[in-house]
Amino acid sequence: MWTLDELLDRVSAALTAEYSGAPNGRVRDVPDKRAVRWYATTGLVDRPSAMRGRTALYEKRHLLQLVAVKRLQSQGRTLADIQAELAGATDTALAAVARVPEHLLDSGDAPQPEAVRPRFWAEPVAAPPAPPASPEAFALNGVALGGGAVVLVPGTPTAADRADIAAAARPLLDLLAARGLLNERDPS
C-alpha cells in the first residue's frame, strides 16, 4: 500500500511514457492531492483501501484508475464520459487503458503489519489508589463563647479553661458582633 504522496509519484512516473497531456491545457498533467480526493468523493476513483491513523493508503487499483483517467483526459474526454466508461471496470480493463509499466505496480516489499495501538478508552479503568491513611480520630469538645459562637477544642476543658478561653475570645466576639455575624438572640 502507498500513501497519497507515494501514489502520486507512481502516477507521474507512469504518465511519463506515452502521455501527451491534456489537449486544452485546462487539465493538469498529473493530478494533485485535492484532485485525487475529489475523484474519490465523486466515485471516479475508489476510496482509500485502508487508513493508518489519519493517513489514507492506496493500492494498485488506484494507480490504474488515476492513470486511466489521465490517459482518457489526454484524448479530450470529459470526466463524465470517463466515469461512465470506467464505472465497474475490472483491473484488467483498467490496465489495458492505463498501460502502467509493470515495475510501478509492485509495492516493492511485503506489507508491514500495522502496529496495534492500545485503545485507551476500551481498557477497564484501573482501581483508584487507596485513600491516604487518615489521622487518628479524637474527640472534640465545644466551648460556647456567646452569641452562638462555639470554639472546638481537642480534649476536655475544665471550668477554668472555659473561662480563660471566653476571656481570650472577647476581641473576636466584638469583631463578629460588629459585622453582624453573631446570633443576637443568644443571651450569653
Short mmCIF file of N, CA and C in Angstrom, two decimals:
data_model
loop_
_atom_site.label_atom_id
_atom_site.label_comp_id
_atom_site.label_asym_id
_atom_site.label_seq_id
_atom_site.Cartn_x
_atom_site.Cartn_y
_atom_site.Cartn_z
N MET A 1 0.85 -1.19 0.00
CA MET A 1 0.00 0.00 0.00
C MET A 1 0.88 1.24 0.00
N TRP A 2 0.34 2.29 -0.56
CA TRP A 2 1.09 3.54 -0.68
C TRP A 2 0.31 4.68 -0.04
N THR A 3 1.05 5.67 0.44
CA THR A 3 0.42 6.91 0.89
C THR A 3 0.02 7.68 -0.36
N LEU A 4 -0.70 8.76 -0.17
CA LEU A 4 -1.14 9.57 -1.32
C LEU A 4 0.06 10.14 -2.07
N ASP A 5 1.07 10.60 -1.34
CA ASP A 5 2.27 11.13 -2.00
C ASP A 5 2.97 10.05 -2.83
N GLU A 6 3.08 8.85 -2.27
CA GLU A 6 3.73 7.75 -2.99
C GLU A 6 2.91 7.36 -4.22
N LEU A 7 1.60 7.35 -4.08
CA LEU A 7 0.73 7.04 -5.21
C LEU A 7 0.92 8.07 -6.33
N LEU A 8 0.94 9.34 -5.97
CA LEU A 8 1.10 10.39 -6.98
C LEU A 8 2.46 10.33 -7.67
N ASP A 9 3.50 9.92 -6.94
CA ASP A 9 4.81 9.73 -7.58
C ASP A 9 4.73 8.63 -8.62
N ARG A 10 4.03 7.56 -8.33
CA ARG A 10 3.88 6.45 -9.29
C ARG A 10 3.02 6.88 -10.48
N VAL A 11 1.99 7.65 -10.23
CA VAL A 11 1.16 8.16 -11.34
C VAL A 11 2.02 9.00 -12.27
N SER A 12 2.82 9.88 -11.71
CA SER A 12 3.71 10.73 -12.51
C SER A 12 4.69 9.90 -13.32
N ALA A 13 5.28 8.88 -12.68
CA ALA A 13 6.23 8.02 -13.39
C ALA A 13 5.52 7.24 -14.51
N ALA A 14 4.31 6.79 -14.27
CA ALA A 14 3.56 6.03 -15.27
C ALA A 14 3.18 6.91 -16.46
N LEU A 15 2.92 8.16 -16.21
CA LEU A 15 2.48 9.06 -17.29
C LEU A 15 3.64 9.62 -18.11
N THR A 16 4.86 9.43 -17.66
CA THR A 16 5.99 9.94 -18.45
C THR A 16 6.12 9.19 -19.77
N ALA A 17 5.61 7.97 -19.82
CA ALA A 17 5.66 7.19 -21.07
C ALA A 17 4.34 7.37 -21.81
N GLU A 18 4.40 7.70 -23.07
CA GLU A 18 3.24 7.76 -23.95
C GLU A 18 2.12 8.67 -23.44
N TYR A 19 2.45 9.81 -22.94
CA TYR A 19 1.39 10.70 -22.45
C TYR A 19 1.66 12.10 -22.98
N SER A 20 0.72 12.57 -23.73
CA SER A 20 0.90 13.89 -24.36
C SER A 20 0.33 15.01 -23.51
N GLY A 21 -0.41 14.67 -22.49
CA GLY A 21 -1.02 15.69 -21.65
C GLY A 21 -2.39 16.05 -22.16
N ALA A 22 -3.10 16.86 -21.41
CA ALA A 22 -4.45 17.27 -21.79
C ALA A 22 -4.39 18.20 -22.99
N PRO A 23 -5.27 18.01 -23.98
CA PRO A 23 -5.19 18.81 -25.21
C PRO A 23 -5.51 20.28 -25.02
N ASN A 24 -6.36 20.63 -24.08
CA ASN A 24 -6.77 22.02 -23.95
C ASN A 24 -5.95 22.79 -22.92
N GLY A 25 -5.09 22.14 -22.19
CA GLY A 25 -4.24 22.82 -21.21
C GLY A 25 -4.97 23.23 -19.95
N ARG A 26 -6.26 22.96 -19.85
CA ARG A 26 -7.02 23.33 -18.65
C ARG A 26 -6.96 22.24 -17.59
N VAL A 27 -6.47 21.08 -17.95
CA VAL A 27 -6.41 19.94 -17.04
C VAL A 27 -4.96 19.68 -16.68
N ARG A 28 -4.69 19.40 -15.43
CA ARG A 28 -3.33 19.10 -15.00
C ARG A 28 -2.85 17.80 -15.64
N ASP A 29 -1.57 17.76 -15.94
CA ASP A 29 -1.00 16.52 -16.48
C ASP A 29 -1.00 15.42 -15.43
N VAL A 30 -0.71 15.77 -14.20
CA VAL A 30 -0.70 14.80 -13.10
C VAL A 30 -1.66 15.34 -12.04
N PRO A 31 -2.56 14.50 -11.52
CA PRO A 31 -3.49 15.00 -10.51
C PRO A 31 -2.76 15.35 -9.21
N ASP A 32 -3.28 16.33 -8.51
CA ASP A 32 -2.71 16.66 -7.21
C ASP A 32 -3.56 15.98 -6.12
N LYS A 33 -3.17 16.17 -4.87
CA LYS A 33 -3.85 15.51 -3.75
C LYS A 33 -5.34 15.87 -3.73
N ARG A 34 -5.61 17.13 -3.93
CA ARG A 34 -7.01 17.58 -3.87
C ARG A 34 -7.84 16.92 -4.96
N ALA A 35 -7.27 16.79 -6.17
CA ALA A 35 -7.99 16.16 -7.27
C ALA A 35 -8.28 14.69 -6.96
N VAL A 36 -7.30 13.99 -6.39
CA VAL A 36 -7.49 12.58 -6.06
C VAL A 36 -8.61 12.43 -5.03
N ARG A 37 -8.61 13.29 -4.04
CA ARG A 37 -9.67 13.22 -3.03
C ARG A 37 -11.04 13.51 -3.66
N TRP A 38 -11.07 14.47 -4.57
CA TRP A 38 -12.32 14.79 -5.26
C TRP A 38 -12.77 13.63 -6.14
N TYR A 39 -11.83 13.02 -6.86
CA TYR A 39 -12.16 11.85 -7.68
C TYR A 39 -12.77 10.75 -6.81
N ALA A 40 -12.21 10.54 -5.62
CA ALA A 40 -12.74 9.51 -4.71
C ALA A 40 -14.12 9.89 -4.21
N THR A 41 -14.34 11.15 -3.93
CA THR A 41 -15.64 11.61 -3.45
C THR A 41 -16.71 11.44 -4.51
N THR A 42 -16.37 11.69 -5.77
CA THR A 42 -17.35 11.59 -6.85
C THR A 42 -17.49 10.18 -7.40
N GLY A 43 -16.63 9.25 -6.96
CA GLY A 43 -16.73 7.87 -7.42
C GLY A 43 -15.93 7.56 -8.67
N LEU A 44 -15.17 8.50 -9.16
CA LEU A 44 -14.34 8.27 -10.34
C LEU A 44 -13.20 7.32 -10.00
N VAL A 45 -12.72 7.40 -8.76
CA VAL A 45 -11.66 6.55 -8.24
C VAL A 45 -12.17 5.96 -6.93
N ASP A 46 -11.78 4.72 -6.63
CA ASP A 46 -12.19 4.09 -5.37
C ASP A 46 -11.68 4.88 -4.18
N ARG A 47 -12.40 4.78 -3.08
CA ARG A 47 -11.94 5.40 -1.83
C ARG A 47 -10.68 4.68 -1.37
N PRO A 48 -9.90 5.29 -0.48
CA PRO A 48 -8.68 4.61 0.01
C PRO A 48 -8.99 3.22 0.55
N SER A 49 -8.02 2.32 0.38
CA SER A 49 -8.22 0.93 0.81
C SER A 49 -8.15 0.78 2.32
N ALA A 50 -7.36 1.60 2.96
CA ALA A 50 -7.19 1.49 4.41
C ALA A 50 -6.72 2.83 4.95
N MET A 51 -6.70 2.91 6.27
CA MET A 51 -6.21 4.10 6.95
C MET A 51 -5.18 3.66 7.98
N ARG A 52 -4.10 4.41 8.09
CA ARG A 52 -3.11 4.21 9.15
C ARG A 52 -3.13 5.51 9.93
N GLY A 53 -3.89 5.50 11.01
CA GLY A 53 -4.10 6.76 11.75
C GLY A 53 -4.95 7.65 10.87
N ARG A 54 -4.41 8.82 10.51
CA ARG A 54 -5.12 9.75 9.63
C ARG A 54 -4.58 9.70 8.20
N THR A 55 -3.70 8.74 7.92
CA THR A 55 -3.09 8.63 6.60
C THR A 55 -3.83 7.61 5.76
N ALA A 56 -4.33 8.05 4.58
CA ALA A 56 -5.03 7.15 3.67
C ALA A 56 -4.00 6.31 2.92
N LEU A 57 -4.37 5.05 2.67
CA LEU A 57 -3.48 4.13 1.95
C LEU A 57 -4.16 3.65 0.67
N TYR A 58 -3.37 3.59 -0.39
CA TYR A 58 -3.88 3.25 -1.72
C TYR A 58 -3.16 2.03 -2.26
N GLU A 59 -3.79 1.38 -3.27
CA GLU A 59 -3.25 0.15 -3.84
C GLU A 59 -3.12 0.27 -5.36
N LYS A 60 -2.76 -0.85 -5.96
CA LYS A 60 -2.55 -0.96 -7.40
C LYS A 60 -3.77 -0.46 -8.18
N ARG A 61 -4.98 -0.81 -7.75
CA ARG A 61 -6.19 -0.40 -8.47
C ARG A 61 -6.30 1.12 -8.54
N HIS A 62 -5.94 1.81 -7.50
CA HIS A 62 -6.00 3.28 -7.50
C HIS A 62 -5.03 3.84 -8.55
N LEU A 63 -3.85 3.25 -8.60
CA LEU A 63 -2.86 3.68 -9.61
C LEU A 63 -3.42 3.48 -11.02
N LEU A 64 -4.00 2.33 -11.26
CA LEU A 64 -4.58 2.05 -12.58
C LEU A 64 -5.71 3.03 -12.90
N GLN A 65 -6.56 3.31 -11.92
CA GLN A 65 -7.67 4.23 -12.15
C GLN A 65 -7.18 5.63 -12.48
N LEU A 66 -6.24 6.14 -11.70
CA LEU A 66 -5.76 7.52 -11.93
C LEU A 66 -5.06 7.65 -13.27
N VAL A 67 -4.22 6.70 -13.61
CA VAL A 67 -3.51 6.78 -14.89
C VAL A 67 -4.50 6.63 -16.05
N ALA A 68 -5.49 5.75 -15.91
CA ALA A 68 -6.51 5.59 -16.96
C ALA A 68 -7.29 6.89 -17.14
N VAL A 69 -7.66 7.53 -16.04
CA VAL A 69 -8.39 8.81 -16.13
C VAL A 69 -7.55 9.83 -16.89
N LYS A 70 -6.28 9.96 -16.54
CA LYS A 70 -5.43 10.97 -17.20
C LYS A 70 -5.21 10.64 -18.68
N ARG A 71 -5.05 9.37 -18.99
CA ARG A 71 -4.86 8.99 -20.41
C ARG A 71 -6.13 9.30 -21.22
N LEU A 72 -7.30 9.03 -20.65
CA LEU A 72 -8.55 9.33 -21.35
C LEU A 72 -8.77 10.84 -21.45
N GLN A 73 -8.38 11.58 -20.42
CA GLN A 73 -8.47 13.04 -20.50
C GLN A 73 -7.58 13.59 -21.60
N SER A 74 -6.41 12.98 -21.80
CA SER A 74 -5.50 13.46 -22.83
C SER A 74 -6.08 13.26 -24.23
N GLN A 75 -7.10 12.40 -24.34
CA GLN A 75 -7.79 12.20 -25.61
C GLN A 75 -8.96 13.17 -25.77
N GLY A 76 -9.11 14.08 -24.81
CA GLY A 76 -10.17 15.09 -24.89
C GLY A 76 -11.48 14.65 -24.28
N ARG A 77 -11.50 13.55 -23.56
CA ARG A 77 -12.73 13.04 -22.96
C ARG A 77 -13.04 13.81 -21.68
N THR A 78 -14.33 14.00 -21.40
CA THR A 78 -14.74 14.68 -20.17
C THR A 78 -14.74 13.69 -19.01
N LEU A 79 -14.71 14.22 -17.80
CA LEU A 79 -14.74 13.35 -16.62
C LEU A 79 -16.04 12.55 -16.57
N ALA A 80 -17.15 13.14 -17.00
CA ALA A 80 -18.42 12.40 -17.00
C ALA A 80 -18.35 11.21 -17.95
N ASP A 81 -17.76 11.41 -19.13
CA ASP A 81 -17.61 10.30 -20.09
C ASP A 81 -16.68 9.23 -19.52
N ILE A 82 -15.60 9.68 -18.90
CA ILE A 82 -14.61 8.74 -18.33
C ILE A 82 -15.26 7.94 -17.20
N GLN A 83 -16.02 8.62 -16.38
CA GLN A 83 -16.67 7.92 -15.26
C GLN A 83 -17.65 6.87 -15.79
N ALA A 84 -18.40 7.21 -16.82
CA ALA A 84 -19.35 6.25 -17.39
C ALA A 84 -18.62 5.04 -17.98
N GLU A 85 -17.48 5.28 -18.60
CA GLU A 85 -16.73 4.19 -19.22
C GLU A 85 -16.04 3.30 -18.18
N LEU A 86 -15.48 3.91 -17.14
CA LEU A 86 -14.68 3.14 -16.18
C LEU A 86 -15.48 2.61 -14.99
N ALA A 87 -16.75 2.99 -14.87
CA ALA A 87 -17.55 2.52 -13.74
C ALA A 87 -17.61 0.99 -13.77
N GLY A 88 -17.18 0.38 -12.68
CA GLY A 88 -17.23 -1.07 -12.57
C GLY A 88 -16.18 -1.81 -13.38
N ALA A 89 -15.21 -1.10 -13.94
CA ALA A 89 -14.17 -1.73 -14.75
C ALA A 89 -13.31 -2.65 -13.89
N THR A 90 -12.92 -3.77 -14.45
CA THR A 90 -12.03 -4.71 -13.75
C THR A 90 -10.61 -4.16 -13.79
N ASP A 91 -9.74 -4.75 -13.00
CA ASP A 91 -8.34 -4.34 -13.02
C ASP A 91 -7.73 -4.60 -14.40
N THR A 92 -8.15 -5.65 -15.05
CA THR A 92 -7.63 -5.98 -16.39
C THR A 92 -8.03 -4.90 -17.39
N ALA A 93 -9.29 -4.46 -17.34
CA ALA A 93 -9.75 -3.40 -18.24
C ALA A 93 -9.03 -2.09 -17.95
N LEU A 94 -8.84 -1.79 -16.67
CA LEU A 94 -8.12 -0.56 -16.30
C LEU A 94 -6.67 -0.63 -16.78
N ALA A 95 -6.04 -1.78 -16.62
CA ALA A 95 -4.64 -1.96 -17.04
C ALA A 95 -4.50 -1.74 -18.54
N ALA A 96 -5.49 -2.18 -19.33
CA ALA A 96 -5.43 -2.01 -20.79
C ALA A 96 -5.48 -0.53 -21.16
N VAL A 97 -6.25 0.26 -20.44
CA VAL A 97 -6.36 1.70 -20.73
C VAL A 97 -5.15 2.44 -20.16
N ALA A 98 -4.74 2.08 -18.94
CA ALA A 98 -3.69 2.83 -18.24
C ALA A 98 -2.29 2.56 -18.80
N ARG A 99 -2.01 1.34 -19.18
CA ARG A 99 -0.68 0.97 -19.70
C ARG A 99 0.43 1.39 -18.72
N VAL A 100 0.27 0.98 -17.47
CA VAL A 100 1.26 1.30 -16.43
C VAL A 100 2.40 0.29 -16.51
N PRO A 101 3.65 0.76 -16.53
CA PRO A 101 4.78 -0.18 -16.53
C PRO A 101 4.71 -1.11 -15.32
N GLU A 102 5.04 -2.35 -15.54
CA GLU A 102 4.91 -3.41 -14.52
C GLU A 102 5.66 -3.08 -13.23
N HIS A 103 6.84 -2.49 -13.34
CA HIS A 103 7.63 -2.22 -12.13
C HIS A 103 6.95 -1.20 -11.20
N LEU A 104 6.05 -0.38 -11.72
CA LEU A 104 5.35 0.59 -10.87
C LEU A 104 4.16 -0.03 -10.14
N LEU A 105 3.71 -1.18 -10.60
CA LEU A 105 2.57 -1.84 -9.97
C LEU A 105 2.95 -2.61 -8.72
N ASP A 106 4.23 -2.98 -8.61
CA ASP A 106 4.68 -3.71 -7.43
C ASP A 106 4.93 -2.73 -6.30
N SER A 107 4.51 -3.14 -5.11
CA SER A 107 4.73 -2.26 -3.96
C SER A 107 6.17 -2.33 -3.48
N GLY A 108 6.93 -3.33 -3.94
CA GLY A 108 8.35 -3.38 -3.61
C GLY A 108 8.68 -4.23 -2.41
N ASP A 109 7.88 -4.19 -1.39
CA ASP A 109 8.19 -5.01 -0.23
C ASP A 109 6.89 -5.55 0.34
N ALA A 110 7.04 -6.58 1.12
CA ALA A 110 5.87 -7.21 1.72
C ALA A 110 5.19 -6.21 2.65
N PRO A 111 3.88 -6.30 2.72
CA PRO A 111 3.20 -5.36 3.61
C PRO A 111 3.64 -5.53 5.05
N GLN A 112 3.89 -4.41 5.68
CA GLN A 112 4.29 -4.43 7.09
C GLN A 112 3.05 -4.55 7.95
N PRO A 113 3.11 -5.42 8.95
CA PRO A 113 1.95 -5.49 9.84
C PRO A 113 1.81 -4.15 10.57
N GLU A 114 0.60 -3.70 10.63
CA GLU A 114 0.35 -2.41 11.26
C GLU A 114 0.50 -2.54 12.77
N ALA A 115 1.22 -1.63 13.34
CA ALA A 115 1.39 -1.65 14.79
C ALA A 115 0.04 -1.40 15.45
N VAL A 116 -0.24 -2.18 16.43
CA VAL A 116 -1.52 -2.07 17.11
C VAL A 116 -1.37 -1.07 18.24
N ARG A 117 -2.13 -0.01 18.12
CA ARG A 117 -2.11 0.99 19.18
C ARG A 117 -3.16 0.61 20.22
N PRO A 118 -2.82 0.74 21.48
CA PRO A 118 -3.82 0.40 22.50
C PRO A 118 -5.00 1.36 22.43
N ARG A 119 -6.17 0.83 22.61
CA ARG A 119 -7.37 1.66 22.63
C ARG A 119 -7.64 2.02 24.09
N PHE A 120 -7.15 3.16 24.51
CA PHE A 120 -7.20 3.51 25.92
C PHE A 120 -8.62 3.58 26.47
N TRP A 121 -9.59 3.93 25.63
CA TRP A 121 -10.96 4.05 26.09
C TRP A 121 -11.64 2.69 26.23
N ALA A 122 -11.06 1.64 25.64
CA ALA A 122 -11.67 0.32 25.70
C ALA A 122 -11.14 -0.50 26.87
N GLU A 123 -10.08 -0.04 27.49
CA GLU A 123 -9.49 -0.78 28.61
C GLU A 123 -10.26 -0.45 29.89
N PRO A 124 -10.40 -1.44 30.79
CA PRO A 124 -11.08 -1.13 32.05
C PRO A 124 -10.27 -0.11 32.85
N VAL A 125 -10.99 0.66 33.58
CA VAL A 125 -10.36 1.70 34.39
C VAL A 125 -9.65 1.04 35.57
N ALA A 126 -8.45 1.48 35.81
CA ALA A 126 -7.69 0.96 36.95
C ALA A 126 -8.38 1.38 38.24
N ALA A 127 -8.24 0.54 39.24
CA ALA A 127 -8.83 0.86 40.54
C ALA A 127 -8.17 2.13 41.09
N PRO A 128 -8.96 3.00 41.67
CA PRO A 128 -8.37 4.22 42.22
C PRO A 128 -7.40 3.88 43.35
N PRO A 129 -6.39 4.70 43.53
CA PRO A 129 -5.44 4.42 44.61
C PRO A 129 -6.15 4.49 45.96
N ALA A 130 -5.63 3.75 46.90
CA ALA A 130 -6.21 3.75 48.25
C ALA A 130 -6.07 5.14 48.84
N PRO A 131 -7.10 5.59 49.54
CA PRO A 131 -7.01 6.92 50.14
C PRO A 131 -5.90 6.94 51.18
N PRO A 132 -5.29 8.08 51.37
CA PRO A 132 -4.22 8.16 52.37
C PRO A 132 -4.77 7.85 53.76
N ALA A 133 -3.92 7.30 54.56
CA ALA A 133 -4.34 6.95 55.92
C ALA A 133 -4.78 8.21 56.64
N SER A 134 -5.93 8.15 57.27
CA SER A 134 -6.43 9.33 57.97
C SER A 134 -5.80 9.38 59.36
N PRO A 135 -5.62 10.59 59.84
CA PRO A 135 -5.06 10.71 61.19
C PRO A 135 -6.03 10.09 62.20
N GLU A 136 -5.49 9.77 63.34
CA GLU A 136 -6.33 9.14 64.35
C GLU A 136 -7.46 10.07 64.73
N ALA A 137 -8.61 9.49 64.91
CA ALA A 137 -9.77 10.28 65.30
C ALA A 137 -9.65 10.64 66.78
N PHE A 138 -10.11 11.84 67.11
CA PHE A 138 -10.10 12.25 68.52
C PHE A 138 -11.36 13.05 68.77
N ALA A 139 -11.74 13.08 69.98
CA ALA A 139 -12.97 13.77 70.37
C ALA A 139 -12.73 15.28 70.42
N LEU A 140 -13.74 16.01 69.97
CA LEU A 140 -13.72 17.46 70.06
C LEU A 140 -14.82 17.90 71.02
N ASN A 141 -14.50 18.92 71.77
CA ASN A 141 -15.49 19.48 72.69
C ASN A 141 -15.67 20.95 72.35
N GLY A 142 -16.91 21.39 72.44
CA GLY A 142 -17.22 22.77 72.13
C GLY A 142 -17.25 23.63 73.37
N VAL A 143 -16.71 24.84 73.22
CA VAL A 143 -16.75 25.82 74.30
C VAL A 143 -17.59 26.98 73.79
N ALA A 144 -18.76 27.20 74.41
CA ALA A 144 -19.66 28.29 73.98
C ALA A 144 -19.05 29.62 74.38
N LEU A 145 -19.02 30.55 73.40
CA LEU A 145 -18.43 31.87 73.64
C LEU A 145 -19.48 32.95 73.78
N GLY A 146 -20.72 32.65 73.43
CA GLY A 146 -21.78 33.65 73.48
C GLY A 146 -22.12 34.09 72.06
N GLY A 147 -23.35 34.53 71.88
CA GLY A 147 -23.80 34.99 70.57
C GLY A 147 -23.87 33.87 69.56
N GLY A 148 -23.86 32.63 70.02
CA GLY A 148 -23.94 31.49 69.13
C GLY A 148 -22.60 30.99 68.64
N ALA A 149 -21.50 31.65 69.00
CA ALA A 149 -20.17 31.21 68.58
C ALA A 149 -19.69 30.09 69.49
N VAL A 150 -19.03 29.11 68.87
CA VAL A 150 -18.51 27.97 69.61
C VAL A 150 -17.10 27.71 69.10
N VAL A 151 -16.19 27.42 70.02
CA VAL A 151 -14.82 27.04 69.68
C VAL A 151 -14.68 25.56 69.98
N LEU A 152 -14.16 24.80 69.02
CA LEU A 152 -13.94 23.38 69.23
C LEU A 152 -12.50 23.17 69.67
N VAL A 153 -12.34 22.36 70.71
CA VAL A 153 -11.01 22.07 71.22
C VAL A 153 -10.85 20.56 71.38
N PRO A 154 -9.65 20.04 71.10
CA PRO A 154 -9.43 18.61 71.31
C PRO A 154 -9.16 18.39 72.80
N GLY A 155 -9.91 17.57 73.37
CA GLY A 155 -9.74 17.31 74.81
C GLY A 155 -10.94 17.82 75.57
N THR A 156 -10.87 17.68 76.86
CA THR A 156 -11.99 18.10 77.71
C THR A 156 -11.53 19.28 78.57
N PRO A 157 -12.02 20.48 78.26
CA PRO A 157 -11.59 21.65 79.05
C PRO A 157 -12.29 21.67 80.42
N THR A 158 -11.57 22.21 81.39
CA THR A 158 -12.13 22.37 82.74
C THR A 158 -12.91 23.67 82.76
N ALA A 159 -13.55 23.94 83.87
CA ALA A 159 -14.31 25.19 84.01
C ALA A 159 -13.37 26.39 83.91
N ALA A 160 -12.16 26.28 84.48
CA ALA A 160 -11.20 27.38 84.40
C ALA A 160 -10.75 27.58 82.95
N ASP A 161 -10.55 26.45 82.22
CA ASP A 161 -10.16 26.56 80.81
C ASP A 161 -11.23 27.30 80.01
N ARG A 162 -12.49 26.99 80.31
CA ARG A 162 -13.58 27.63 79.57
C ARG A 162 -13.62 29.13 79.84
N ALA A 163 -13.40 29.52 81.06
CA ALA A 163 -13.41 30.95 81.41
C ALA A 163 -12.26 31.66 80.72
N ASP A 164 -11.07 31.05 80.70
CA ASP A 164 -9.91 31.67 80.06
C ASP A 164 -10.12 31.78 78.53
N ILE A 165 -10.71 30.75 77.95
CA ILE A 165 -10.97 30.77 76.50
C ILE A 165 -11.97 31.88 76.18
N ALA A 166 -13.03 32.01 76.99
CA ALA A 166 -14.04 33.05 76.75
C ALA A 166 -13.42 34.43 76.88
N ALA A 167 -12.52 34.64 77.84
CA ALA A 167 -11.87 35.95 78.02
C ALA A 167 -10.96 36.24 76.84
N ALA A 168 -10.21 35.24 76.38
CA ALA A 168 -9.29 35.44 75.26
C ALA A 168 -10.06 35.70 73.96
N ALA A 169 -11.27 35.17 73.85
CA ALA A 169 -12.07 35.30 72.63
C ALA A 169 -12.88 36.59 72.59
N ARG A 170 -12.83 37.40 73.66
CA ARG A 170 -13.63 38.62 73.72
C ARG A 170 -13.38 39.54 72.52
N PRO A 171 -12.12 39.82 72.08
CA PRO A 171 -11.93 40.68 70.89
C PRO A 171 -12.53 40.06 69.62
N LEU A 172 -12.44 38.74 69.51
CA LEU A 172 -13.02 38.07 68.34
C LEU A 172 -14.54 38.22 68.37
N LEU A 173 -15.15 38.06 69.53
CA LEU A 173 -16.60 38.20 69.64
C LEU A 173 -17.04 39.62 69.32
N ASP A 174 -16.26 40.63 69.75
CA ASP A 174 -16.59 42.02 69.44
C ASP A 174 -16.57 42.25 67.92
N LEU A 175 -15.55 41.69 67.25
CA LEU A 175 -15.44 41.82 65.80
C LEU A 175 -16.62 41.15 65.10
N LEU A 176 -16.97 39.92 65.54
CA LEU A 176 -18.07 39.19 64.93
C LEU A 176 -19.40 39.93 65.13
N ALA A 177 -19.59 40.53 66.33
CA ALA A 177 -20.81 41.29 66.62
C ALA A 177 -20.87 42.53 65.74
N ALA A 178 -19.73 43.22 65.58
CA ALA A 178 -19.71 44.44 64.76
C ALA A 178 -20.05 44.13 63.31
N ARG A 179 -19.73 42.97 62.84
CA ARG A 179 -20.01 42.57 61.44
C ARG A 179 -21.37 41.90 61.29
N GLY A 180 -22.09 41.74 62.42
CA GLY A 180 -23.41 41.12 62.37
C GLY A 180 -23.37 39.62 62.16
N LEU A 181 -22.28 38.99 62.60
CA LEU A 181 -22.11 37.56 62.38
C LEU A 181 -22.47 36.71 63.59
N LEU A 182 -22.99 37.33 64.64
CA LEU A 182 -23.40 36.57 65.83
C LEU A 182 -24.91 36.52 65.91
N ASN A 183 -25.38 35.51 66.61
CA ASN A 183 -26.82 35.35 66.81
C ASN A 183 -27.19 36.27 67.96
N GLU A 184 -27.94 37.33 67.67
CA GLU A 184 -28.28 38.35 68.67
C GLU A 184 -29.24 37.83 69.72
N ARG A 185 -29.94 36.74 69.43
CA ARG A 185 -30.91 36.21 70.38
C ARG A 185 -30.28 35.39 71.48
N ASP A 186 -29.02 35.02 71.30
CA ASP A 186 -28.35 34.21 72.31
C ASP A 186 -28.02 35.08 73.51
N PRO A 187 -28.55 34.80 74.70
CA PRO A 187 -28.35 35.67 75.85
C PRO A 187 -26.95 35.60 76.44
N SER A 188 -26.11 34.67 76.09
CA SER A 188 -24.83 34.54 76.74
C SER A 188 -23.86 35.57 76.34
#
